Amino acid sequence: MKVLSELDPILHSQLRLAVVSILIGTEEADFTFLKTRTGSTAGNLSVQLEKLSTEGYISVEKSFRNKRPLTTCRITPKGIRQFESYVKALQEYLSPHE
Amino acid sequence: MKVLSELDPILHSQLRLAVVSILIGTEEADFTFLKTRTGSTAGNLSVQLEKLSTEGYISVEKSFRNKRPLTTCRITPKGIRQFESYVKALQEYLSPHE
DNA sequence: TTAATTTGGTTTATATTATAAACTTATTTA
DNA sequence: TAAATAAGTTTATAATATAAACCAAATTAA
């Protein structure tokens, strides 16, 4: 009997999935952009960026722009691979009739 | 700026999504089938069926077959609607390039 | 010039979740 | 009749997601 695939728990989280999804399409994005684009709170975003970074799915670079902190995020090759296999696994769940 | 859609938290859970996905494709399924097909433990499955049932996404019918308990599950119209809109919302996350 | 507000976050606390372990009851099988 | 299996349920725990509270620096207002 065919068993459904595991869904990577790092990506199976609304906010982390949103972040990775945005970064896949945009090369780089800063904290403020991600915050408004995802509609999340700063606290939640901060925690999830930290987690994605620790897991190696994204890189996070901290600098300054106009004397203010600037947090810039980018997807990593691992992040891309994991996202692609997550999408593949999800297809099994989303198209159960095939 | 476009903000990503909310993902229904009832469906955004690996096991509950698996159950609903299976039921969408199969009209009805019993506890044991769902357990082996999802690869879950009985305890976890019991809890998640209860939740899906409470939320009106599935119906759960308890009877006996060969003197043993038989738990039969079916998707409800609400379950179908919610699943379809969950899939639609997820597309935004899965196809970020469009 | 100093008080209040805004920006760009981080840390901490809390409530919810998912999950498995332990348990139950009935039925076979040895 | 004792042990094992079936079909679950209940309870305990660990992990999560989330928001609230907090902080430091810069800007604006009084």
PDB file of C-alpha atoms (C1' of nucleotides) in Angstrom:
ATOM      1  CA  MET A   1       0.000   0.000   0.000  1.00  0.00           C
ATOM      2  CA  LYS A   2       1.302   3.404  -0.980  1.00  0.00           C
ATOM      3  CA  VAL A   3       2.077   5.680   1.952  1.00  0.00           C
ATOM      4  CA  LEU A   4       2.086   9.451   1.577  1.00  0.00           C
ATOM      5  CA  SER A   5       5.498  11.166   1.759  1.00  0.00           C
ATOM      6  CA  GLU A   6       6.726  13.090   4.758  1.00  0.00           C
ATOM      7  CA  LEU A   7       6.393  16.854   4.510  1.00  0.00           C
ATOM      8  CA  ASP A   8       9.597  18.621   5.585  1.00  0.00           C
ATOM      9  CA  PRO A   9       8.588  20.216   8.902  1.00  0.00           C
ATOM     10  CA  ILE A  10      10.926  23.160   8.349  1.00  0.00           C
ATOM     11  CA  LEU A  11       8.929  24.174   5.307  1.00  0.00           C
ATOM     12  CA  HIS A  12       5.522  22.982   6.484  1.00  0.00           C
ATOM     13  CA  SER A  13       4.946  26.156   8.479  1.00  0.00           C
ATOM     14  CA  GLN A  14       2.923  28.977   7.004  1.00  0.00           C
ATOM     15  CA  LEU A  15       5.392  31.766   7.668  1.00  0.00           C
ATOM     16  CA  ARG A  16       8.570  29.867   6.825  1.00  0.00           C
ATOM     17  CA  LEU A  17       6.993  28.600   3.624  1.00  0.00           C
ATOM     18  CA  ALA A  18       5.954  32.148   2.736  1.00  0.00           C
ATOM     19  CA  VAL A  19       9.470  33.453   3.295  1.00  0.00           C
ATOM     20  CA  VAL A  20      11.113  30.743   1.220  1.00  0.00           C
ATOM     21  CA  SER A  21       8.500  31.126  -1.477  1.00  0.00           C
ATOM     22  CA  ILE A  22       9.179  34.857  -1.712  1.00  0.00           C
ATOM     23  CA  LEU A  23      12.947  34.400  -1.727  1.00  0.00           C
ATOM     24  CA  ILE A  24      12.760  31.790  -4.477  1.00  0.00           C
ATOM     25  CA  GLY A  25      11.138  34.394  -6.676  1.00  0.00           C
ATOM     26  CA  THR A  26      13.095  37.486  -5.681  1.00  0.00           C
ATOM     27  CA  GLU A  27      16.818  36.813  -5.225  1.00  0.00           C
ATOM     28  CA  GLU A  28      16.991  38.904  -2.053  1.00  0.00           C
ATOM     29  CA  ALA A  29      14.617  40.626   0.348  1.00  0.00           C
ATOM     30  CA  ASP A  30      14.984  42.619   3.528  1.00  0.00           C
ATOM     31  CA  PHE A  31      13.219  42.183   6.846  1.00  0.00           C
ATOM     32  CA  THR A  32      10.699  44.960   6.329  1.00  0.00           C
ATOM     33  CA  PHE A  33       9.731  43.731   2.887  1.00  0.00           C
ATOM     34  CA  LEU A  34       9.211  40.185   4.161  1.00  0.00           C
ATOM     35  CA  LYS A  35       7.215  41.489   7.092  1.00  0.00           C
ATOM     36  CA  THR A  36       4.700  43.437   5.013  1.00  0.00           C
ATOM     37  CA  ARG A  37       4.592  40.861   2.236  1.00  0.00           C
ATOM     38  CA  THR A  38       3.831  37.999   4.624  1.00  0.00           C
ATOM     39  CA  GLY A  39       1.638  40.039   6.944  1.00  0.00           C
ATOM     40  CA  SER A  40       3.492  38.653   9.943  1.00  0.00           C
ATOM     41  CA  THR A  41       4.572  40.303  13.149  1.00  0.00           C
ATOM     42  CA  ALA A  42       8.234  41.256  13.526  1.00  0.00           C
ATOM     43  CA  GLY A  43       8.721  38.841  16.416  1.00  0.00           C
ATOM     44  CA  ASN A  44       7.414  35.848  14.578  1.00  0.00           C
ATOM     45  CA  LEU A  45       9.385  36.735  11.464  1.00  0.00           C
ATOM     46  CA  SER A  46      12.578  37.166  13.458  1.00  0.00           C
ATOM     47  CA  VAL A  47      12.201  33.704  14.997  1.00  0.00           C
ATOM     48  CA  GLN A  48      11.429  31.994  11.701  1.00  0.00           C
ATOM     49  CA  LEU A  49      14.264  33.695   9.810  1.00  0.00           C
ATOM     50  CA  GLU A  50      16.600  32.529  12.543  1.00  0.00           C
ATOM     51  CA  LYS A  51      15.327  28.977  12.147  1.00  0.00           C
ATOM     52  CA  LEU A  52      15.587  28.985   8.345  1.00  0.00           C
ATOM     53  CA  SER A  53      19.081  30.372   8.663  1.00  0.00           C
ATOM     54  CA  THR A  54      20.163  27.796  11.257  1.00  0.00           C
ATOM     55  CA  GLU A  55      18.872  25.041   8.999  1.00  0.00           C
ATOM     56  CA  GLY A  56      20.790  26.457   6.075  1.00  0.00           C
ATOM     57  CA  TYR A  57      17.747  27.207   3.926  1.00  0.00           C
ATOM     58  CA  ILE A  58      18.497  30.930   3.719  1.00  0.00           C
ATOM     59  CA  SER A  59      21.394  33.273   4.428  1.00  0.00           C
ATOM     60  CA  VAL A  60      20.877  36.336   6.589  1.00  0.00           C
ATOM     61  CA  GLU A  61      23.156  39.339   6.328  1.00  0.00           C
ATOM     62  CA  LYS A  62      23.006  42.150   8.846  1.00  0.00           C
ATOM     63  CA  SER A  63      24.242  45.589   7.875  1.00  0.00           C
ATOM     64  CA  PHE A  64      23.149  49.215   8.010  1.00  0.00           C
ATOM     65  CA  ARG A  65      21.392  51.489   5.542  1.00  0.00           C
ATOM     66  CA  ASN A  66      20.913  55.180   6.352  1.00  0.00           C
ATOM     67  CA  LYS A  67      22.299  54.439   9.803  1.00  0.00           C
ATOM     68  CA  ARG A  68      19.490  51.915  10.421  1.00  0.00           C
ATOM     69  CA  PRO A  69      19.781  48.156  10.774  1.00  0.00           C
ATOM     70  CA  LEU A  70      19.178  46.227   7.589  1.00  0.00           C
ATOM     71  CA  THR A  71      18.568  42.483   7.514  1.00  0.00           C
ATOM     72  CA  THR A  72      18.920  41.013   4.043  1.00  0.00           C
ATOM     73  CA  CYS A  73      17.823  37.454   3.267  1.00  0.00           C
ATOM     74  CA  ARG A  74      18.649  35.174   0.376  1.00  0.00           C
ATOM     75  CA  ILE A  75      17.744  31.619  -0.495  1.00  0.00           C
ATOM     76  CA  THR A  76      20.587  29.064  -0.478  1.00  0.00           C
ATOM     77  CA  PRO A  77      21.084  26.123  -2.844  1.00  0.00           C
ATOM     78  CA  LYS A  78      19.895  23.842  -0.049  1.00  0.00           C
ATOM     79  CA  GLY A  79      16.821  26.026   0.384  1.00  0.00           C
ATOM     80  CA  ILE A  80      16.023  25.674  -3.300  1.00  0.00           C
ATOM     81  CA  ARG A  81      16.454  21.893  -3.231  1.00  0.00           C
ATOM     82  CA  GLN A  82      14.312  21.500  -0.130  1.00  0.00           C
ATOM     83  CA  PHE A  83      11.601  23.738  -1.514  1.00  0.00           C
ATOM     84  CA  GLU A  84      11.471  21.750  -4.731  1.00  0.00           C
ATOM     85  CA  SER A  85      11.179  18.430  -2.982  1.00  0.00           C
ATOM     86  CA  TYR A  86       8.583  19.849  -0.598  1.00  0.00           C
ATOM     87  CA  VAL A  87       6.489  20.955  -3.564  1.00  0.00           C
ATOM     88  CA  LYS A  88       6.830  17.508  -5.077  1.00  0.00           C
ATOM     89  CA  ALA A  89       5.727  15.794  -1.865  1.00  0.00           C
ATOM     90  CA  LEU A  90       2.795  18.155  -1.488  1.00  0.00           C
ATOM     91  CA  GLN A  91       1.528  17.296  -4.949  1.00  0.00           C
ATOM     92  CA  GLU A  92       0.663  13.832  -3.647  1.00  0.00           C
ATOM     93  CA  TYR A  93      -1.627  15.442  -1.101  1.00  0.00           C
ATOM     94  CA  LEU A  94      -3.113  18.044  -3.399  1.00  0.00           C
ATOM     95  CA  SER A  95      -3.909  15.809  -6.362  1.00  0.00           C
ATOM     96  CA  PRO A  96      -5.223  12.652  -4.718  1.00  0.00           C
ATOM     97  CA  HIS A  97      -7.153  11.513  -7.768  1.00  0.00           C
ATOM     98  CA  GLU A  98      -4.226  10.765 -10.067  1.00  0.00           C
TER      99      GLU A  98
ATOM    100  CA  MET B   1       1.774  45.189  -1.956  1.00  0.00           C
ATOM    101  CA  LYS B   2       0.303  41.737  -2.394  1.00  0.00           C
ATOM    102  CA  VAL B   3       0.099  39.713   0.800  1.00  0.00           C
ATOM    103  CA  LEU B   4       0.018  35.912   0.741  1.00  0.00           C
ATOM    104  CA  SER B   5      -3.278  34.246   1.732  1.00  0.00           C
ATOM    105  CA  GLU B   6      -3.877  32.567   5.067  1.00  0.00           C
ATOM    106  CA  LEU B   7      -3.603  28.782   5.070  1.00  0.00           C
ATOM    107  CA  ASP B   8      -6.504  27.127   6.903  1.00  0.00           C
ATOM    108  CA  PRO B   9      -4.847  25.786  10.076  1.00  0.00           C
ATOM    109  CA  ILE B  10      -7.205  22.826  10.226  1.00  0.00           C
ATOM    110  CA  LEU B  11      -5.850  21.565   6.930  1.00  0.00           C
ATOM    111  CA  HIS B  12      -2.292  22.819   7.309  1.00  0.00           C
ATOM    112  CA  SER B  13      -1.290  19.814   9.389  1.00  0.00           C
ATOM    113  CA  GLN B  14       0.415  16.869   7.768  1.00  0.00           C
ATOM    114  CA  LEU B  15      -1.823  14.157   9.124  1.00  0.00           C
ATOM    115  CA  ARG B  16      -5.130  16.000   8.786  1.00  0.00           C
ATOM    116  CA  LEU B  17      -4.244  17.007   5.245  1.00  0.00           C
ATOM    117  CA  ALA B  18      -3.358  13.402   4.428  1.00  0.00           C
ATOM    118  CA  VAL B  19      -6.682  12.150   5.782  1.00  0.00           C
ATOM    119  CA  VAL B  20      -8.727  14.705   3.885  1.00  0.00           C
ATOM    120  CA  SER B  21      -6.705  14.111   0.738  1.00  0.00           C
ATOM    121  CA  ILE B  22      -7.362  10.378   0.928  1.00  0.00           C
ATOM    122  CA  LEU B  23     -11.056  10.849   1.639  1.00  0.00           C
ATOM    123  CA  ILE B  24     -11.443  13.243  -1.275  1.00  0.00           C
ATOM    124  CA  GLY B  25     -10.263  10.478  -3.566  1.00  0.00           C
ATOM    125  CA  THR B  26     -11.946   7.488  -1.979  1.00  0.00           C
ATOM    126  CA  GLU B  27     -15.514   8.184  -0.861  1.00  0.00           C
ATOM    127  CA  GLU B  28     -15.025   6.336   2.443  1.00  0.00           C
ATOM    128  CA  ALA B  29     -12.195   4.815   4.437  1.00  0.00           C
ATOM    129  CA  ASP B  30     -11.911   3.053   7.770  1.00  0.00           C
ATOM    130  CA  PHE B  31      -9.534   3.730  10.636  1.00  0.00           C
ATOM    131  CA  THR B  32      -7.116   0.917   9.840  1.00  0.00           C
ATOM    132  CA  PHE B  33      -6.863   1.880   6.196  1.00  0.00           C
ATOM    133  CA  LEU B  34      -6.155   5.494   7.081  1.00  0.00           C
ATOM    134  CA  LYS B  35      -3.607   4.413   9.653  1.00  0.00           C
ATOM    135  CA  THR B  36      -1.534   2.312   7.268  1.00  0.00           C
ATOM    136  CA  ARG B  37      -2.016   4.665   4.335  1.00  0.00           C
ATOM    137  CA  THR B  38      -0.824   7.707   6.293  1.00  0.00           C
ATOM    138  CA  GLY B  39       1.808   5.834   8.292  1.00  0.00           C
ATOM    139  CA  SER B  40       0.563   7.468  11.486  1.00  0.00           C
ATOM    140  CA  THR B  41       0.169   6.062  14.967  1.00  0.00           C
ATOM    141  CA  ALA B  42      -3.334   5.134  16.109  1.00  0.00           C
ATOM    142  CA  GLY B  43      -3.286   7.764  18.863  1.00  0.00           C
ATOM    143  CA  ASN B  44      -2.410  10.620  16.588  1.00  0.00           C
ATOM    144  CA  LEU B  45      -4.941   9.499  13.994  1.00  0.00           C
ATOM    145  CA  SER B  46      -7.677   9.222  16.611  1.00  0.00           C
ATOM    146  CA  VAL B  47      -7.043  12.786  17.787  1.00  0.00           C
ATOM    147  CA  GLN B  48      -6.940  14.248  14.287  1.00  0.00           C
ATOM    148  CA  LEU B  49     -10.088  12.428  13.117  1.00  0.00           C
ATOM    149  CA  GLU B  50     -11.847  13.811  16.155  1.00  0.00           C
ATOM    150  CA  LYS B  51     -10.717  17.310  15.261  1.00  0.00           C
ATOM    151  CA  LEU B  52     -11.713  17.024  11.607  1.00  0.00           C
ATOM    152  CA  SER B  53     -15.063  15.680  12.707  1.00  0.00           C
ATOM    153  CA  THR B  54     -15.641  18.437  15.270  1.00  0.00           C
ATOM    154  CA  GLU B  55     -14.850  21.021  12.592  1.00  0.00           C
ATOM    155  CA  GLY B  56     -17.304  19.393  10.218  1.00  0.00           C
ATOM    156  CA  TYR B  57     -14.732  18.473   7.576  1.00  0.00           C
ATOM    157  CA  ILE B  58     -15.458  14.736   7.805  1.00  0.00           C
ATOM    158  CA  SER B  59     -18.136  12.444   9.234  1.00  0.00           C
ATOM    159  CA  VAL B  60     -17.169   9.553  11.464  1.00  0.00           C
ATOM    160  CA  GLU B  61     -19.397   6.521  11.875  1.00  0.00           C
ATOM    161  CA  LYS B  62     -18.703   3.906  14.511  1.00  0.00           C
ATOM    162  CA  SER B  63     -20.046   0.377  14.050  1.00  0.00           C
ATOM    163  CA  PHE B  64     -18.865  -3.238  14.217  1.00  0.00           C
ATOM    164  CA  ARG B  65     -17.552  -5.659  11.625  1.00  0.00           C
ATOM    165  CA  ASN B  66     -16.829  -9.276  12.574  1.00  0.00           C
ATOM    166  CA  LYS B  67     -17.492  -8.327  16.197  1.00  0.00           C
ATOM    167  CA  ARG B  68     -14.716  -5.720  16.049  1.00  0.00           C
ATOM    168  CA  PRO B  69     -15.035  -1.945  16.188  1.00  0.00           C
ATOM    169  CA  LEU B  70     -15.147  -0.254  12.797  1.00  0.00           C
ATOM    170  CA  THR B  71     -14.630   3.480  12.350  1.00  0.00           C
ATOM    171  CA  THR B  72     -15.677   4.686   8.924  1.00  0.00           C
ATOM    172  CA  CYS B  73     -14.825   8.193   7.698  1.00  0.00           C
ATOM    173  CA  ARG B  74     -16.218  10.241   4.865  1.00  0.00           C
ATOM    174  CA  ILE B  75     -15.543  13.728   3.576  1.00  0.00           C
ATOM    175  CA  THR B  76     -18.360  16.289   3.971  1.00  0.00           C
ATOM    176  CA  PRO B  77     -19.345  19.054   1.531  1.00  0.00           C
ATOM    177  CA  LYS B  78     -17.666  21.535   3.863  1.00  0.00           C
ATOM    178  CA  GLY B  79     -14.535  19.384   3.847  1.00  0.00           C
ATOM    179  CA  ILE B  80     -14.485  19.451   0.061  1.00  0.00           C
ATOM    180  CA  ARG B  81     -14.938  23.215  -0.071  1.00  0.00           C
ATOM    181  CA  GLN B  82     -12.224  23.835   2.488  1.00  0.00           C
ATOM    182  CA  PHE B  83      -9.830  21.479   0.771  1.00  0.00           C
ATOM    183  CA  GLU B  84     -10.356  23.210  -2.552  1.00  0.00           C
ATOM    184  CA  SER B  85      -9.756  26.651  -1.149  1.00  0.00           C
ATOM    185  CA  TYR B  86      -6.716  25.414   0.763  1.00  0.00           C
ATOM    186  CA  VAL B  87      -5.255  24.078  -2.471  1.00  0.00           C
ATOM    187  CA  LYS B  88      -5.925  27.395  -4.159  1.00  0.00           C
ATOM    188  CA  ALA B  89      -4.210  29.334  -1.373  1.00  0.00           C
ATOM    189  CA  LEU B  90      -1.235  26.995  -1.427  1.00  0.00           C
ATOM    190  CA  GLN B  91      -0.696  27.582  -5.130  1.00  0.00           C
ATOM    191  CA  GLU B  92       0.382  31.129  -4.288  1.00  0.00           C
ATOM    192  CA  TYR B  93       3.145  29.689  -2.152  1.00  0.00           C
ATOM    193  CA  LEU B  94       4.156  26.901  -4.488  1.00  0.00           C
ATOM    194  CA  SER B  95       4.325  28.880  -7.714  1.00  0.00           C
ATOM    195  CA  PRO B  96       5.931  32.131  -6.626  1.00  0.00           C
ATOM    196  CA  HIS B  97       7.192  32.994 -10.087  1.00  0.00           C
ATOM    197  CA  GLU B  98       3.875  33.604 -11.779  1.00  0.00           C
TER     198      GLU B  98
ATOM    199  C1'  DT C   1      17.241  70.505  24.088  1.00  0.00           C
ATOM    200  C1'  DT C   2      14.741  67.142  25.615  1.00  0.00           C
ATOM    201  C1'  DA C   3      10.625  64.496  25.197  1.00  0.00           C
ATOM    202  C1'  DA C   4       7.937  61.661  22.256  1.00  0.00           C
ATOM    203  C1'  DT C   5       7.693  58.796  18.195  1.00  0.00           C
ATOM    204  C1'  DT C   6       9.333  55.793  14.697  1.00  0.00           C
ATOM    205  C1'  DT C   7      12.315  52.243  12.801  1.00  0.00           C
ATOM    206  C1'  DG C   8      14.073  47.841  12.874  1.00  0.00           C
ATOM    207  C1'  DG C   9      14.413  44.600  15.017  1.00  0.00           C
ATOM    208  C1'  DT C  10      15.236  40.622  19.469  1.00  0.00           C
ATOM    209  C1'  DT C  11      13.801  38.134  23.576  1.00  0.00           C
ATOM    210  C1'  DT C  12      10.536  36.051  26.343  1.00  0.00           C
ATOM    211  C1'  DA C  13       6.081  34.180  27.566  1.00  0.00           C
ATOM    212  C1'  DT C  14       2.032  31.679  26.302  1.00  0.00           C
ATOM    213  C1'  DA C  15      -1.235  28.994  24.134  1.00  0.00           C
ATOM    214  C1'  DT C  16      -1.777  25.488  20.741  1.00  0.00           C
ATOM    215  C1'  DT C  17      -0.123  21.396  18.246  1.00  0.00           C
ATOM    216  C1'  DA C  18       1.352  17.293  16.970  1.00  0.00           C
ATOM    217  C1'  DT C  19       2.802  13.210  18.570  1.00  0.00           C
ATOM    218  C1'  DA C  20       3.643   9.037  21.005  1.00  0.00           C
ATOM    219  C1'  DA C  21       3.181   6.342  25.162  1.00  0.00           C
ATOM    220  C1'  DA C  22       0.218   4.153  28.024  1.00  0.00           C
ATOM    221  C1'  DC C  23      -4.011   2.246  28.626  1.00  0.00           C
ATOM    222  C1'  DT C  24      -8.649  -0.225  27.599  1.00  0.00           C
ATOM    223  C1'  DT C  25     -11.752  -3.698  25.945  1.00  0.00           C
ATOM    224  C1'  DA C  26     -12.858  -7.386  23.215  1.00  0.00           C
ATOM    225  C1'  DT C  27     -11.382 -11.297  20.394  1.00  0.00           C
ATOM    226  C1'  DT C  28      -8.452 -14.804  18.708  1.00  0.00           C
ATOM    227  C1'  DT C  29      -4.806 -18.124  18.962  1.00  0.00           C
ATOM    228  C1'  DA C  30      -1.432 -21.162  21.371  1.00  0.00           C
TER     229       DA C  30
ATOM    230  C1'  DT D   1      -6.531 -20.191  30.270  1.00  0.00           C
ATOM    231  C1'  DA D   2      -2.768 -17.419  29.189  1.00  0.00           C
ATOM    232  C1'  DA D   3      -0.737 -14.754  25.751  1.00  0.00           C
ATOM    233  C1'  DA D   4      -1.152 -12.135  21.674  1.00  0.00           C
ATOM    234  C1'  DT D   5      -3.679  -9.250  18.429  1.00  0.00           C
ATOM    235  C1'  DA D   6      -7.094  -5.779  16.932  1.00  0.00           C
ATOM    236  C1'  DA D   7      -9.034  -1.442  17.180  1.00  0.00           C
ATOM    237  C1'  DG D   8      -9.103   2.121  19.147  1.00  0.00           C
ATOM    238  C1'  DT D   9      -9.074   6.186  23.258  1.00  0.00           C
ATOM    239  C1'  DT D  10      -6.929   8.972  26.830  1.00  0.00           C
ATOM    240  C1'  DT D  11      -3.199  11.269  28.758  1.00  0.00           C
ATOM    241  C1'  DA D  12       1.377  13.237  28.969  1.00  0.00           C
ATOM    242  C1'  DT D  13       5.070  15.624  26.722  1.00  0.00           C
ATOM    243  C1'  DA D  14       7.819  18.052  23.691  1.00  0.00           C
ATOM    244  C1'  DA D  15       7.861  21.185  19.946  1.00  0.00           C
ATOM    245  C1'  DT D  16       5.602  25.128  17.476  1.00  0.00           C
ATOM    246  C1'  DA D  17       3.833  29.135  16.177  1.00  0.00           C
ATOM    247  C1'  DT D  18       2.714  33.375  17.662  1.00  0.00           C
ATOM    248  C1'  DA D  19       2.330  37.741  19.860  1.00  0.00           C
ATOM    249  C1'  DA D  20       3.525  40.716  23.637  1.00  0.00           C
ATOM    250  C1'  DA D  21       6.989  43.030  25.756  1.00  0.00           C
ATOM    251  C1'  DC D  22      11.174  44.929  25.325  1.00  0.00           C
ATOM    252  C1'  DC D  23      15.451  47.480  23.425  1.00  0.00           C
ATOM    253  C1'  DA D  24      18.604  50.771  21.026  1.00  0.00           C
ATOM    254  C1'  DA D  25      19.264  54.202  17.771  1.00  0.00           C
ATOM    255  C1'  DA D  26      17.496  57.806  14.905  1.00  0.00           C
ATOM    256  C1'  DT D  27      14.181  61.255  13.854  1.00  0.00           C
ATOM    257  C1'  DT D  28      10.623  64.626  14.781  1.00  0.00           C
ATOM    258  C1'  DA D  29       7.998  67.691  17.702  1.00  0.00           C
ATOM    259  C1'  DA D  30       7.449  70.839  21.620  1.00  0.00           C
TER     260       DA D  30
END
